Amino acid sequence: MRQFAEILLPLALPVNYTYSIPEHLQEYLQIGMRVVVPLGKRKLYTGIVKEIHQREPKDIKVRDILDAEDASPIISSKQLVFWEWLAQYYLCSEGEVMNAALPGGLKLESEMVIQRNLAKEIVDEELNDAEFLIVEALEQQDRLSIKEIAEITGFANPLFTIKELLSKAYILLEEELKGGYKPRRVRLVKAGPKLNEDQVDLAFELVGKAAKQRELLLGFFQYRNEMGQLPAAQLLKRCSAGDSSLKALHEKGLLEIFYDDPQAGLISQNPQAAGLFPLQENQQKALQEIRAKLDKPVLFHGVTSSGKTEIYTHLMAEVLHQGKQVLYLVPEIALTTQLIQRLERFFGDTLLVYHSRYSDRERVETWLKLFQKEHEPALVIGARSSIFLPFQNLGLVLVDEEHENSYKQYEPAPRYHARDAALMLAHQQSAKVLLGSATPAYESYFNARKGKYHLVELFERFGDIAMPEIRAINTRELRKRKQMRGDFAPELIAEIESQMKKGKQVILFQNRRGFSTFLQCETCGHVMQCKNCDISLTYHKYQHQMRCHVCGYHSPPPRECPACKSQQIKSLGFGTEKLEDELQLMFPQARIQRMDLDTTRKKKAYENIIAAFEDGDTDILVGTQMVSKGLDFENVGLVGIMNADSQLFFPDFRAHEKAYQMLAQVSGRAGRKGEQGLVLIQTSSPDHPVISDVIGHRYRSGYERELQERMEFHYPPYYRLIRISIKHRKREVLEQRASILGRDLRSLFNRRVYGPEYPLANRLRGWYQMEILLKIESKLSLKAVKQALHNQVEAFQQEHKKSAVRIIYDVDPL
């Protein structure tokens, strides 16, 4: 009987496509395996088998699956259920979820390459004209792509001809997945044939006076593992030596270079799990309370430096001891660097790391390792994309800094929130959930106060260290008196100098990278803007470029104003680059590092900056929000917040919540060990209630004030939000269509519809955009609302097919 398969493709398709299963694959194919399928005239894609059935589609010509990519499934049925929920909840396609979920090496578009099967002799009678053309071409060339074959035959789609040649054994297929996964070969070093360990002196005689070779040989004896081998990269790094020295030792027969297990080097090199740090009495009490309440999600509200990570470690160890898997989510890749160093000594080779700075190959290896060892304990630490890994025995999901905006995916779809998705993942796998933060999201705290979550609180810092002293500096008054020195208040400069004399380190926070926020003409007031977006260009001094932080457009800074030709152009605002420059002038002896997106693009950049600060090689660390997220530095005496106003006066209903969280988290980096730390906040509004709450460490004060306003103006947690973005290249078309859609939705949802309105930036990446906001009472069924919304928008799109607008949903926007 003929069999069919529903195939997931990594595309934004409204439905999944059905393909016929060839006879030779019917006994072999399983749900969760990758297959190569044709789509359109010439394209081939790697898809996932979601369902196998015998329902033949009506009135549609069903195409065949070309081949299977795997010997066994690489996606579990649990994952497919999770993907389906994500697509339904966040109003996107399952293909978009698949595209976000799979590492590139497992899902990329396939270019099929055809080769001649030299074992098959040509028999003219077996070939038609088109087939003969292809075989003849392959006699002249080793390999041909499908595009090239289409040009030779003149067929728009030569796949049928290729299949016939395959069945007749005239050709072979070689799949070249663009950027696809290839197992890594790790270069290792072991003792060479001339290295007699009973006569080591003879080995060093062979080396002679080559200092680096002697150092490498000593390093090999010191660092090799119990199998007598060592990763070459590790040896070279520890001995600060070059590859030429290692090759010289190899040529002398003292060391042998070879390649081994593709999984080597992926996980911690430490096979022994050391004993956990003992907990203090208040930490032990919090851990016992968390254990007792894990029958539903627990929100752990612990102040900065209260030792939350140590509590997490004990809880994770208990779950791993039960043979289960643990997912430890962190908001920033920078955090994984510190945590890996702390956790690998406890958990050894059970520790796996997964985030976007890892190469495609490394992520594929982590994926396959986790899938293949489903019954073994594993601790996965990673950023938001870690929720997509193939967990099959999940025991605990731990979301650190659960309030962080970094958990939200903005572009492309699915626009999910990793914390909320992790809650569903844990529910589907019957795993425990712990959400931790010093400044919980107000929705999370509301859920805890209402009993949806359990609440555990810890208000004492580890070692009974006092909370940092926080003072506000009134920059408005200082500017009036002309006492500011560039962007620095005199008090902040004096404290930086004082802290460095004490041997303490300083962190300065400015949530804007680049040198200056924008360039403006002093004559006509024109601001230099991006050609693709309605936002100002940021000046980057070191690159000597104006850059758009949305679309990446860049250009050299203008010598004259493009509007009035005046040469009186000044830079306004300041970013981390400018702060770094000013500090170097004020403190020429200070060792200054900058941590922002520009300085951390390379894979090891985070680790190097953090390691230098931890080792005391950096006196002042200037950074964006990266420095606020849970980093633990022992010797920080002062934290300076350069411009709190940019956080306070943003047009967003969550502005005050986000400002408190950011300021409190940055402040928490000060005085974590030893004496009390100091935090100085530069602001033109020192009496603002958020500033007062931060100074007084009053989280609940802001929470209660905000919730009163949100109830009055219909915002979360009392209402659910869905933002509908409408985009078009032409402004007039956009305004007309958005107005019609707004009217249609208002007829369905009445006063729950707000807009359409232009957002702060009217145009991004060449697309004009307007937004409609849908506010839904919490008591209503969100599923029913989404279905009605989807149906209404589909009808609108069908009615206005000509010059259609793009419509994007963002459920639970931040």
Tab-separated table of C-alpha atoms in Angstrom, residues 116 373 501 601 732 780:
chain	number	residue	atom	x	y	z
A	116	ARG	CA	28.724	9.485	-12.957
A	373	LYS	CA	22.597	9.657	25.488
A	501	LYS	CA	44.498	53.847	45.005
A	601	ARG	CA	32.144	39.774	18.291
A	732	GLU	CA	0.619	55.536	1.324
A	780	LEU	CA	-10.713	35.370	28.116
